[in-house]
XYZ file of C-alpha atoms in Angstrom:
629
model
C 16.236 -4.614 119.656
C 13.921 -7.160 121.621
C 10.893 -4.656 121.157
C 11.337 -4.419 117.388
C 11.592 -8.313 116.977
C 8.316 -8.902 119.051
C 6.450 -6.085 116.734
C 7.462 -7.857 113.660
C 5.962 -11.111 114.959
C 2.779 -9.412 116.053
C 2.317 -8.247 112.206
C 2.881 -11.684 110.986
C 0.735 -13.291 113.205
C -2.078 -10.494 112.413
C -1.971 -10.930 108.799
C -2.464 -14.780 109.003
C -5.487 -14.211 111.345
C -6.988 -11.477 108.796
C -6.591 -14.086 105.994
C -8.255 -16.847 107.978
C -11.075 -14.288 108.924
C -11.682 -13.130 105.419
C -11.843 -16.610 104.046
C -14.227 -17.475 106.876
C -16.494 -14.480 106.052
C -16.548 -15.104 102.257
C -17.424 -18.755 102.856
C -20.259 -17.790 105.241
C -21.769 -14.868 103.466
C -21.799 -16.394 99.701
C -22.126 -19.935 101.032
C -20.049 -21.095 98.172
C -18.605 -24.618 97.533
C -15.597 -25.077 95.700
C -16.354 -27.714 92.977
C -14.309 -28.886 89.662
C -15.115 -26.960 86.522
C -15.340 -29.741 83.924
C -14.936 -29.626 80.003
C -18.597 -28.541 79.023
C -17.882 -24.544 79.348
C -14.507 -25.003 77.202
C -16.753 -26.745 74.799
C -19.399 -23.885 74.388
C -16.657 -21.413 74.048
C -15.155 -23.495 71.263
C -18.387 -23.438 69.499
C -18.787 -20.063 69.537
C -15.194 -19.104 68.325
C -15.526 -21.759 65.592
C -18.943 -20.131 64.395
C -17.111 -16.628 64.318
C -14.123 -17.813 62.587
C -16.255 -19.390 59.905
C -18.311 -16.068 59.439
C -15.169 -14.242 59.049
C -13.627 -16.750 56.638
C -16.967 -16.866 54.685
C -16.912 -12.736 54.317
C -13.181 -13.091 53.287
C -14.011 -15.534 50.497
C -17.209 -13.537 49.465
C -15.085 -10.249 48.959
C -12.283 -11.979 47.380
C -14.289 -14.125 44.834
C -17.978 -13.436 44.767
C -18.031 -9.546 44.861
C -14.579 -8.967 44.217
C -15.179 -7.684 40.561
C -17.894 -5.305 41.910
C -15.730 -3.857 44.629
C -12.786 -3.646 42.059
C -14.984 -1.895 39.632
C -15.998 0.631 42.262
C -12.718 1.207 43.308
C -11.490 1.609 39.503
C -14.260 4.037 39.024
C -13.023 6.213 41.840
C -9.736 6.507 39.683
C -11.414 6.759 36.125
C -14.346 7.985 34.192
C -16.149 6.655 31.112
C -17.044 9.718 28.794
C -19.108 9.793 25.426
C -17.584 10.283 22.117
C -19.919 12.266 20.162
C -21.120 10.583 16.874
C -21.281 12.514 13.628
C -24.980 12.842 12.358
C -25.873 11.139 9.026
C -25.420 13.406 5.941
C -28.420 14.787 4.294
C -28.373 14.696 0.381
C -30.427 16.171 -2.360
C -31.676 14.026 -5.372
C -28.377 14.554 -7.241
C -26.316 13.444 -4.277
C -25.305 17.007 -3.257
C -24.918 17.528 0.465
C -27.244 19.874 1.880
C -26.545 19.061 5.683
C -22.812 18.402 6.559
C -20.906 17.814 9.657
C -17.549 19.551 10.729
C -15.392 18.758 13.454
C -15.217 21.046 16.430
C -13.811 21.626 19.899
C -16.476 21.513 22.765
C -15.887 23.304 26.036
C -17.967 22.051 28.949
C -18.463 23.820 32.395
C -18.105 21.315 35.218
C -21.005 22.758 37.238
C -20.218 21.237 40.739
C -16.673 22.249 40.631
C -17.851 26.055 39.258
C -20.407 26.365 42.152
C -18.431 24.740 45.040
C -15.652 27.107 44.764
C -15.615 30.773 44.631
C -12.041 31.350 43.499
C -12.159 28.892 40.631
C -15.561 30.477 39.761
C -14.166 34.039 39.509
C -11.220 32.851 37.589
C -13.475 30.866 35.310
C -15.879 33.689 34.474
C -12.546 35.762 33.737
C -11.273 33.333 31.403
C -14.479 32.536 29.401
C -14.846 36.286 29.011
C -11.202 36.972 27.859
C -11.051 33.898 25.765
C -14.455 33.364 24.246
C -16.312 36.708 24.829
C -18.871 34.956 27.084
C -20.414 37.059 30.230
C -21.746 35.831 33.443
C -25.369 36.268 31.934
C -24.486 34.028 28.889
C -23.120 31.560 31.415
C -26.142 31.669 33.463
C -28.679 31.297 30.464
C -26.642 27.999 29.302
C -26.993 26.605 32.774
C -30.597 27.411 33.016
C -31.011 26.011 29.356
C -29.455 22.589 30.342
C -30.797 22.102 33.732
C -30.188 18.351 34.865
C -27.546 17.823 32.063
C -24.582 17.639 34.690
C -21.611 19.386 32.702
C -23.010 22.332 30.576
C -22.078 22.871 27.094
C -20.441 26.525 26.709
C -19.023 26.476 23.238
C -18.543 24.346 20.194
C -16.385 25.156 17.254
C -13.732 27.152 19.013
C -10.374 27.629 17.406
C -7.099 25.796 18.002
C -5.736 29.076 19.669
C -8.854 29.336 22.061
C -8.645 25.858 23.022
C -5.037 26.150 23.928
C -5.534 29.299 25.832
C -8.150 27.726 27.916
C -6.575 24.426 28.571
C -3.328 26.443 29.689
C -5.035 27.751 32.612
C -5.684 24.211 33.922
C -8.961 25.231 35.556
C -10.666 22.442 37.309
C -14.081 23.822 36.211
C -13.643 23.338 32.413
C -13.461 20.179 30.307
C -12.824 19.746 26.536
C -13.834 17.213 24.142
C -13.756 16.906 20.291
C -17.201 16.796 18.642
C -19.299 17.627 15.457
C -21.345 20.698 14.350
C -24.071 20.781 11.773
C -23.094 22.756 8.713
C -25.636 23.862 6.129
C -23.899 24.928 2.877
C -27.238 26.332 1.448
C -27.992 28.590 4.362
C -31.343 30.336 4.498
C -32.744 28.974 1.413
C -33.023 25.501 3.013
C -33.838 26.349 6.549
C -37.530 25.923 6.276
C -37.115 22.507 5.031
C -34.126 21.174 6.825
C -34.619 23.010 10.158
C -31.360 22.929 12.572
C -29.857 21.250 15.098
C -29.144 22.094 18.576
C -28.306 21.224 22.258
C -30.940 19.611 24.330
C -32.689 21.700 26.683
C -33.935 20.597 30.313
C -37.240 19.501 29.056
C -35.553 17.374 26.169
C -33.337 15.754 28.752
C -36.224 14.834 30.772
C -38.129 13.503 28.020
C -35.355 11.272 26.724
C -33.061 9.966 29.256
C -30.368 8.825 26.852
C -29.547 12.551 25.975
C -26.628 14.167 27.608
C -25.562 17.788 27.697
C -23.100 17.363 24.717
C -25.602 15.660 22.369
C -26.576 17.516 19.232
C -30.291 16.812 18.324
C -32.924 17.972 15.734
C -34.908 20.888 16.590
C -37.028 21.585 13.577
C -37.763 20.627 9.914
C -36.337 17.173 8.626
C -33.561 17.355 11.424
C -36.374 17.032 13.912
C -38.575 14.522 12.063
C -35.896 12.097 11.290
C -33.780 12.847 14.398
C -33.493 9.196 15.396
C -32.522 8.111 12.013
C -29.522 10.640 11.357
C -28.454 10.984 15.100
C -25.869 8.190 15.170
C -24.724 6.257 18.105
C -22.154 7.854 20.559
C -18.838 6.102 21.409
C -17.088 5.692 24.722
C -13.757 6.319 26.043
C -12.108 5.489 29.426
C -9.687 7.879 31.379
C -7.627 6.287 34.131
C -6.097 8.357 36.849
C -4.082 7.869 39.863
C -5.068 8.705 43.332
C -3.896 12.159 42.807
C -6.006 12.766 39.771
C -3.054 12.493 37.304
C -4.173 11.035 33.772
C -2.487 7.867 33.227
C -4.093 6.180 30.285
C -6.967 6.313 27.622
C -8.888 3.498 26.395
C -11.620 3.384 23.640
C -14.355 1.245 24.884
C -16.650 1.694 21.910
C -16.079 3.757 18.590
C -18.919 6.113 17.593
C -21.048 5.562 14.658
C -22.505 7.824 12.176
C -26.118 8.090 11.727
C -27.928 7.119 8.646
C -27.912 9.276 5.618
C -31.015 10.918 4.507
C -31.766 11.355 0.676
C -33.946 14.166 -0.493
C -36.011 14.562 -3.543
C -35.134 18.236 -3.385
C -33.117 19.834 -6.421
C -30.915 22.138 -4.237
C -29.297 23.746 -7.196
C -32.741 24.765 -8.416
C -33.931 25.399 -5.092
C -31.300 27.994 -4.487
C -32.073 29.629 -7.696
C -35.705 29.863 -7.129
C -34.985 31.297 -3.513
C -32.593 33.939 -4.877
C -34.935 34.782 -7.675
C -37.904 35.437 -5.507
C -35.925 37.338 -2.891
C -34.538 39.623 -5.688
C -37.947 40.289 -6.867
C -39.245 40.967 -3.522
C -36.723 43.445 -2.778
C -37.366 45.222 -5.920
C -40.825 45.583 -4.840
C -40.121 46.492 -1.238
C -42.073 43.109 -0.166
C -41.178 41.262 2.994
C -42.499 37.661 2.714
C -43.180 35.133 0.436
C -42.989 31.217 -0.529
C -41.947 29.077 -3.277
C -42.915 25.338 -3.884
C -41.999 23.175 -7.010
C -43.362 19.597 -7.355
C -42.687 16.922 -10.213
C -46.370 16.126 -11.340
C -44.989 12.765 -12.610
C -44.505 11.639 -9.116
C -45.455 14.073 -6.612
C -41.743 14.519 -5.436
C -40.916 17.980 -4.175
C -38.397 19.597 -6.083
C -38.438 23.092 -4.009
C -39.917 24.028 -0.968
C -39.047 27.273 1.104
C -40.112 30.349 2.877
C -38.893 33.775 1.790
C -36.936 34.975 3.794
C -35.432 31.973 5.690
C -33.419 31.931 8.841
C -29.847 31.439 9.355
C -29.861 27.615 10.566
C -26.084 27.627 10.861
C -26.518 30.480 13.455
C -28.914 28.081 15.374
C -26.876 24.995 14.888
C -24.006 26.357 17.413
C -24.310 27.501 20.994
C -23.737 31.239 21.496
C -24.502 34.301 19.515
C -27.484 34.894 21.586
C -28.163 38.533 20.330
C -28.140 37.348 16.815
C -30.521 34.487 17.662
C -33.072 36.837 19.292
C -32.901 39.173 16.392
C -34.223 36.312 14.232
C -36.551 34.805 16.759
C -38.143 38.192 17.019
C -38.046 39.326 13.571
C -41.464 40.550 12.377
C -41.424 38.681 9.110
C -41.856 35.383 11.353
C -38.745 33.716 9.790
C -39.590 30.259 11.627
C -43.045 30.160 10.382
C -43.384 27.601 7.549
C -45.755 29.536 5.278
C -45.458 26.992 2.495
C -47.268 24.016 4.410
C -48.810 25.953 7.622
C -49.765 29.442 6.387
C -53.491 29.638 5.803
C -54.360 32.007 2.841
C -57.424 32.740 0.822
C -56.589 31.301 -2.373
C -58.057 33.993 -4.754
C -58.659 32.850 -8.595
C -56.403 29.844 -8.075
C -59.690 28.150 -6.757
C -61.429 28.933 -10.332
C -59.462 25.837 -11.703
C -61.586 23.581 -9.249
C -64.642 25.365 -9.869
C -64.282 24.904 -13.648
C -63.892 21.231 -13.053
C -66.771 20.896 -10.891
C -69.348 23.058 -12.933
C -68.366 20.960 -16.087
C -68.642 17.484 -14.343
C -72.057 18.560 -12.679
C -73.489 19.956 -16.071
C -73.906 23.352 -14.995
C -72.944 24.489 -18.486
C -71.203 23.609 -21.624
C -67.595 24.978 -21.659
C -68.336 26.876 -25.131
C -71.240 28.748 -23.719
C -70.516 32.167 -23.180
C -71.286 34.891 -20.313
C -71.122 38.409 -20.817
C -69.207 40.391 -18.000
C -69.480 44.265 -18.203
C -67.173 44.322 -15.039
C -69.934 43.671 -12.618
C -72.799 41.565 -11.641
C -75.901 43.157 -10.319
C -78.399 40.955 -8.020
C -81.888 42.392 -7.632
C -82.701 43.682 -4.364
C -86.154 42.571 -3.130
C -86.403 45.436 -0.619
C -85.344 48.339 -2.985
C -85.407 47.195 -6.752
C -83.912 50.615 -7.780
C -80.872 49.428 -5.835
C -79.532 46.186 -6.690
C -76.650 44.623 -4.942
C -73.315 45.022 -7.171
C -70.541 42.349 -7.208
C -67.402 43.630 -8.984
C -65.300 41.724 -11.380
C -61.759 42.983 -11.390
C -62.124 44.659 -15.028
C -64.419 44.362 -17.911
C -64.340 40.915 -19.666
C -66.971 41.079 -22.368
C -68.254 37.610 -23.488
C -66.304 34.861 -22.066
C -66.457 30.842 -22.260
C -64.632 28.474 -19.917
C -61.306 28.857 -21.430
C -61.656 32.671 -21.570
C -62.920 32.824 -17.947
C -59.799 30.964 -16.897
C -57.350 33.053 -18.980
C -58.753 36.350 -18.174
C -59.821 35.321 -14.347
C -63.390 36.538 -14.986
C -65.112 36.790 -11.686
C -68.464 37.287 -12.945
C -68.427 33.786 -14.813
C -67.942 32.219 -11.608
C -70.424 34.144 -9.698
C -73.040 32.990 -12.110
C -71.783 29.350 -12.468
C -71.395 28.843 -8.827
C -73.939 30.995 -7.195
C -76.488 31.201 -9.960
C -78.062 33.726 -12.250
C -80.744 34.101 -14.614
C -80.957 31.169 -16.811
C -78.149 29.371 -14.795
C -78.752 27.065 -11.883
C -75.524 27.463 -9.698
C -73.727 24.897 -8.230
C -74.074 26.099 -4.811
C -72.016 26.024 -1.581
C -72.853 22.419 -0.511
C -71.885 20.713 -3.686
C -68.838 23.170 -4.178
C -67.648 22.074 -0.902
C -67.990 18.406 -1.791
C -65.824 19.080 -4.871
C -63.193 20.774 -2.740
C -62.825 17.666 -0.530
C -62.828 15.451 -3.582
C -59.419 17.366 -4.297
C -58.334 16.760 -0.816
C -58.851 20.257 0.414
C -59.790 20.762 4.073
C -57.177 17.728 4.987
C -53.420 17.720 5.261
C -51.711 16.669 1.972
C -49.534 14.076 4.136
C -46.317 15.691 3.255
C -43.380 14.195 5.238
C -42.717 17.470 6.989
C -43.782 18.401 10.510
C -46.269 21.198 11.194
C -48.598 21.103 8.210
C -51.909 22.683 8.446
C -55.345 21.396 7.134
C -56.811 24.427 5.909
C -60.500 25.279 6.410
C -63.715 24.908 4.264
C -66.791 26.963 5.229
C -70.152 25.847 4.945
C -73.712 27.216 5.543
C -73.926 25.157 8.765
C -70.770 26.334 9.942
C -71.688 29.871 9.545
C -75.159 29.371 11.169
C -73.605 27.584 14.313
C -70.964 30.089 14.694
C -72.496 33.454 13.861
C -76.230 32.426 14.040
C -76.650 33.779 10.614
C -77.829 32.278 7.376
C -75.330 31.591 4.531
C -76.095 34.341 1.866
C -75.581 34.309 -1.908
C -72.978 36.827 -1.309
C -70.995 34.308 0.704
C -71.105 31.982 -2.297
C -69.849 34.541 -4.751
C -66.876 35.316 -2.327
C -65.910 31.464 -1.867
C -66.357 30.965 -5.716
C -63.562 33.475 -6.452
C -61.268 32.220 -3.632
C -62.233 35.126 -1.370
C -64.345 34.895 1.984
C -63.621 32.307 4.636
C -61.912 29.580 2.540
C -58.522 29.024 3.850
C -55.830 26.780 2.136
C -52.105 26.352 2.561
C -49.729 26.940 -0.623
C -49.027 23.376 -0.587
C -52.785 22.374 -0.816
C -53.107 24.782 -3.777
C -50.211 23.402 -5.806
C -51.301 19.969 -4.827
C -54.657 20.435 -6.887
C -52.594 21.801 -9.816
C -50.767 18.465 -10.149
C -53.764 16.379 -11.263
C -54.757 19.064 -13.628
C -51.122 19.055 -15.179
C -50.804 15.138 -15.303
C -54.504 14.125 -16.263
C -56.031 13.057 -12.894
C -53.553 11.736 -10.571
C -53.014 12.971 -7.030
C -49.894 12.065 -5.222
C -48.729 12.601 -1.523
C -46.061 15.215 -1.576
C -42.587 13.792 -0.622
C -39.282 15.171 0.237
C -37.908 11.908 1.178
C -36.370 9.957 -1.791
C -36.167 6.312 -0.333
C -36.653 4.652 -3.596
C -40.250 3.919 -3.103
C -43.060 4.270 -5.908
C -44.967 7.235 -5.980
C -47.802 7.435 -3.334
C -51.011 7.892 -5.114
C -53.578 9.492 -2.889
C -56.291 9.963 -5.184
C -57.286 9.023 -8.621
C -59.363 11.338 -10.664
C -59.206 9.611 -13.999
C -62.969 9.894 -14.308
C -62.507 13.615 -14.570
C -60.033 13.559 -17.522
C -62.575 15.489 -20.075
C -63.056 18.025 -17.602
C -59.290 18.560 -16.702
C -58.611 18.624 -20.371
C -60.899 21.701 -20.671
C -59.195 23.319 -17.730
C -55.884 22.739 -19.465
C -56.988 24.594 -22.244
C -57.879 27.606 -20.146
C -54.440 27.535 -18.368
C -52.638 27.237 -21.806
C -54.578 30.264 -22.875
C -53.892 32.312 -19.618
C -50.217 32.320 -21.335
C -50.880 32.481 -25.193
C -53.814 35.103 -25.039
C -52.999 38.595 -25.059
C -55.877 39.014 -22.714
C -54.510 36.523 -20.369
C -53.082 37.216 -17.038
C -49.786 35.399 -17.709
C -49.256 36.774 -21.213
C -45.642 37.609 -20.630
C -44.727 33.902 -20.685
C -46.000 33.402 -24.058
C -42.754 33.634 -25.780
C -41.015 30.922 -23.678
C -39.819 28.111 -26.077
C -41.704 25.419 -24.149
C -45.203 24.560 -23.087
C -46.634 26.323 -20.036
C -50.099 26.269 -18.477
C -50.787 28.826 -15.829
C -53.278 30.504 -13.365
C -52.750 33.687 -11.453
C -54.666 34.561 -8.129
C -54.771 37.628 -5.838
C -56.549 37.457 -2.541
C -57.506 40.826 -0.940
C -56.016 41.417 2.579
C -55.650 44.338 4.878
C -59.127 45.596 4.434
C -58.580 45.393 0.698
C -55.808 47.726 0.708
C -53.443 44.995 -0.465
C -53.359 41.529 -1.991
C -51.599 38.257 -1.428
C -50.298 37.297 -4.996
C -50.315 33.735 -6.408
C -48.840 32.250 -9.296
C -49.333 28.446 -10.077
C -48.620 26.643 -13.443
C -46.794 23.828 -15.120
C -44.487 23.332 -17.937
C -43.538 20.548 -20.429
C -41.064 20.400 -23.379
C -44.008 20.638 -25.435
C -47.673 19.812 -25.508
C -47.292 16.336 -26.730
C -44.927 15.695 -23.725
C -45.753 14.914 -19.777
C -45.166 18.235 -17.600
C -42.062 17.982 -15.752
C -42.615 20.648 -13.078
C -45.511 22.248 -11.271
C -44.845 25.585 -9.302
C -46.308 27.875 -6.853
C -45.202 31.537 -5.870
C -46.726 33.378 -3.151
C -45.805 37.136 -2.279
C -47.554 38.508 0.485
C -49.104 42.022 0.666
C -48.349 42.840 -3.257
C -49.782 46.009 -4.196
C -49.959 45.060 -7.684
C -51.258 41.589 -7.130
C -50.431 38.476 -9.166
C -48.831 40.558 -11.821
C -45.640 40.882 -9.677
C -45.292 37.184 -9.689
C -44.977 36.682 -13.430
C -41.152 37.763 -13.808
C -40.113 35.277 -11.101
C -42.277 32.425 -12.824
C -40.574 33.166 -16.044
C -37.052 33.315 -14.617
C -37.417 30.078 -12.815
C -39.348 27.999 -15.314
C -36.872 29.118 -18.222
C -33.863 27.965 -15.910
C -35.480 24.652 -15.379
C -36.251 24.214 -18.918
C -32.463 25.069 -19.859
C -30.919 23.151 -16.991
C -32.996 20.176 -16.573
C -35.645 19.524 -19.038
C -33.456 19.751 -22.080
C -30.858 17.762 -20.270
C -32.914 14.888 -18.891
């Protein structure tokens, strides 16, 4: 017991000694001196804490008041979306107020590309559903996605039925979205396609060119729909859809109502255009011909009453997505359905050019209109190298003695060989002067019609031939162009546009298809040519009334008609492009109310094939318009 007590005392004394020793060592090693802290450190700490508190308070205030709306909107955006509401395009009307381009409400189906590409299971289900309900293949969908690159959601179909919509919506696929929209509708179909064009979805290039486009927009692709797209497109509305955190739809709110596009009013007489188109198509079918064109203009104003290519294409087909096989068939049709022959086709004009020849030779005093020239059916030009073998230029038939009126009526080639190229006793007009007269009537330049894609034509010259072929211009070249063969190239619209001032007595108008209420646009005044024009009018009238006239089949129509036919050789002279140009009035004392052009390509019988169509449509116009005007 004594031993244990002593040991405890020893441990106690040892601990005291260890603490004293440690205190001594720290004091000696660190050489520290204990002093009071004072208040300064606490002041510094307080300042730091205050600064931190102020910063946090400032951030709280900024979040709550300064940027609160921004972050609230961002949070709201995570739970909502703002979509476009398609706007209907402005309607297009003819001169009588009949709708030629309408809208119809449709359902749109979109592919949500992100969801489609990110989920293989959903992708497979979507492909199956689209094939079963809409008949779309994987290749179709791939084509849609490639055609609308950069569009985000891709429009797959519009105009689906209510049954199809319900079937697709019932599958609740996250890859599909649906929207109400509009589709263009063309009541007149192919008869108006060359003029109106068509609408469609923007391609990837369209989306890059105009950042305001979205995949579901309908834009103009050709014709008037393209040229006046901004006018008729309309302004899309917007709708907000609010969802909860699970994506469930809570509410919809219209932010902005869509605004329909501006209407477009045309000078076109749609009833007449449809009749004209059908008449030409029926005649071509009877003859086994494949292509042609028709144009009608009011010579009192330059307003276009009809303009089409035959055949046209189905613009209703191209106004909707899908139907790729049918579209490819029309796009690759050898008849070139999308080529606007009426304003862009270049043709040798045949004998229609003789109307301008006649004005030129009269005004330049080449010969008097009553002077006769004999045509045995050919013209021989002496050959200086072999007098026994002259160069022979053929007329299309024996003509006998013809003056200017008879030469126009019977379409004498020899008459114009001699007056333009020259012959014994007659100094011809020559190519240089003839070209100046062509230009005076606007040839070699676009007419300025308010349609896209008009060609300007081509007028040959001696300098051009020398530069391009390194050969001189020959007398035979002048003979060829004098009768509308050779290298002169004109559009059908240019040809008809030269007939207008002959019909009305000397006023050329810029052809127009937009009826905006403005006064007629006079492009040239040829009033100084009135005496010469009146002589040409006599010849055009004799073309109809003379038994030798090339349009004598029109002689018994109960109204006044002046006409000229023309045939231009093609396919190595094995076929001809057949032309008819003419104008009509109630009587000789009245102003002409219509001028027309008919073109039939590759016609074996030439211009004779056009006369029945001319008779049909001029008689219809007289009965339905001229007697009721």
